[in-house]
Coordinates of C-alpha atoms in Angstrom, one line a residue:
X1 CA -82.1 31.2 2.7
X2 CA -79.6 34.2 3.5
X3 CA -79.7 37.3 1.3
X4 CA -77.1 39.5 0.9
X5 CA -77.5 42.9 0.1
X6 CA -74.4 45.1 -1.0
X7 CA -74.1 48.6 -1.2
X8 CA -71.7 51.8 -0.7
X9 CA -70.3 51.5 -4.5
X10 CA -69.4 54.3 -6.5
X11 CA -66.8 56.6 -8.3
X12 CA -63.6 58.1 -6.5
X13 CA -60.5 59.5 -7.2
X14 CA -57.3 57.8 -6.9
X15 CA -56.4 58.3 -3.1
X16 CA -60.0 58.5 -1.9
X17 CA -61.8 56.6 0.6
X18 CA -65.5 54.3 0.3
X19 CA -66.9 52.4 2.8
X20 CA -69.2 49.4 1.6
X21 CA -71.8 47.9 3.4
X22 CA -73.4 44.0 3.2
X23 CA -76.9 43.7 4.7
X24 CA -77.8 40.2 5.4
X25 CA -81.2 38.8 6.1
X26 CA -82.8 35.6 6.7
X27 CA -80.9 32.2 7.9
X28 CA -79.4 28.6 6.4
X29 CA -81.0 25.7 5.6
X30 CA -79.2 24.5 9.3
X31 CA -80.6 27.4 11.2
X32 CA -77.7 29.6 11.4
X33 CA -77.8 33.4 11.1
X34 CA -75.5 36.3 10.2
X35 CA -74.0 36.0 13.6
X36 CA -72.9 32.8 13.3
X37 CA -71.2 33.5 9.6
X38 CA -68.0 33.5 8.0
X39 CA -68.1 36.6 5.8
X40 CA -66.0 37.6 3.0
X41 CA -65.3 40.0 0.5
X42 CA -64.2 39.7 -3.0
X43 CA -64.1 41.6 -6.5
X44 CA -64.3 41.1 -10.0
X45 CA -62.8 43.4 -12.2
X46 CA -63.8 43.2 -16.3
X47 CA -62.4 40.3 -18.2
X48 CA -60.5 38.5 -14.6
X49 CA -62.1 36.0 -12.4
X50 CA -63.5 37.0 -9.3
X51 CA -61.0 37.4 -6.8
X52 CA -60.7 37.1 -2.8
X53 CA -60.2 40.8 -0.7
X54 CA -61.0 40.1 3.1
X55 CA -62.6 37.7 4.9
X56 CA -64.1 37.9 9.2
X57 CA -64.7 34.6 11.4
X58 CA -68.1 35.1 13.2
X59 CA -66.5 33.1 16.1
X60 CA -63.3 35.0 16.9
X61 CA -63.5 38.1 14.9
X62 CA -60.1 37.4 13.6
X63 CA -59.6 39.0 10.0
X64 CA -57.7 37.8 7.1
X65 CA -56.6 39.9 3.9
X66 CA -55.4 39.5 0.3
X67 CA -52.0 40.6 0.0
X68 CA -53.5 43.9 -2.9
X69 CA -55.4 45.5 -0.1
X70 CA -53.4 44.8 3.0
X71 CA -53.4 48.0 5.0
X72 CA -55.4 49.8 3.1
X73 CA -58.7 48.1 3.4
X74 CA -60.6 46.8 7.1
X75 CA -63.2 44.7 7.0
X76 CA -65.7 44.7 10.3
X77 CA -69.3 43.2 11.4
X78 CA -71.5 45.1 13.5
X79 CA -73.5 41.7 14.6
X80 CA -76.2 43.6 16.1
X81 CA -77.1 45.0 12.4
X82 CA -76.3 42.1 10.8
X83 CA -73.7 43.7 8.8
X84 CA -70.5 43.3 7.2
X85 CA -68.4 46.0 6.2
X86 CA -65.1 47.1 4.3
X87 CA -63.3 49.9 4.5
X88 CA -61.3 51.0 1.4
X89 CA -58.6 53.6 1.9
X90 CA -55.7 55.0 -0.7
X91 CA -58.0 53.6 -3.3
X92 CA -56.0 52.8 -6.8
X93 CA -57.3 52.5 -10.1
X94 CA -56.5 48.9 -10.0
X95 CA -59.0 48.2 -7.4
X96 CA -61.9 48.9 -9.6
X97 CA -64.1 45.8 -10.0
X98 CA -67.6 44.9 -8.8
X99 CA -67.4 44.0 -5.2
X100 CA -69.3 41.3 -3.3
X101 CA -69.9 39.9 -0.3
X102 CA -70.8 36.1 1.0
X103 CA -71.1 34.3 3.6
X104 CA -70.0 30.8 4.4
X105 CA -72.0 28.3 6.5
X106 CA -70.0 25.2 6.5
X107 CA -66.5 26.7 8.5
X108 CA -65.5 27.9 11.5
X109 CA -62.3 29.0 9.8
X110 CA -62.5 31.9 7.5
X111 CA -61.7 31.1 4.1
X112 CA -60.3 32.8 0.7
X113 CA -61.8 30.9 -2.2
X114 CA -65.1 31.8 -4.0
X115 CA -66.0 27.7 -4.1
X116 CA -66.2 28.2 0.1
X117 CA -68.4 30.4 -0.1
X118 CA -72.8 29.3 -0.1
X119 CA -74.5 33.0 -0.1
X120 CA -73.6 36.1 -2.6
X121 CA -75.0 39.2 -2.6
X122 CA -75.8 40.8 -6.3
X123 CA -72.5 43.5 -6.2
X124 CA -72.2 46.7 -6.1
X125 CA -69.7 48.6 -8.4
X126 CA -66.4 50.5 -7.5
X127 CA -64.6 52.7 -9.6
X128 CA -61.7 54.3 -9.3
X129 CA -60.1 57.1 -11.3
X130 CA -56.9 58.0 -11.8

């Protein structure tokens, strides 16, 4: 089983900068291992479904973004700490939300719906003000 453990959350001001962090532990029910997981990012503001932000391809590194956070926000893995991280720059009001982090075992393409996703981490809680 893969646990994921988010953290980094807080309160900022409009225009302000967090960085979140996604600890992962443990390995599938095939074996696999942080390093050989899709990660992804995605949010859930009150009263909307959860939403997709950024997703990472174990294999390639190669990075995919929703349209919202598009050069603003950077998601990285540091393999060797078995982390995933995003970046969040020129924060807005709008991207408050509880944010979390998954992983998905099945791909080797990086994905951007919450179904392709097998392992979430609990959240952690961004809020912005204006």
């Amino acid at each position: 089983q893969v646990q994921l453990v988010e953290s980094g959350g807080g309160l900022v001001q409009a225009g302000g900068s967090l960085r979140l962090s996604c600890a992962a532990s443990g390995r599938t029910a095939s074996g696999r291992t942080f390093s050989n997981l899709n990660m992804g990012w995605f949010r859930q503001a009150p009263g909307k479904e959860r939403e997709f932000v950024a997703a990472i391809s174990w294999r390639s590194g190669s990075t995919t973004y929703a349209d919202s956070v598009k050069g603003r926000f950077t998601i990285s893995r540091d393999n060797a700490k078995n982390t995933v991280y995003l970046q969040m720059n020129s924060l807005k009001p709008e991207d408050t939300a509880v944010y979390y982090c998954a992983a998905d075992e099945r791909r080797t393409v990086i994905a951007s719906t919450v179904s392709a996703y097998d392992y979430w981490g609990q959240g952690t809680r961004v809020t912005v003000s204006s």
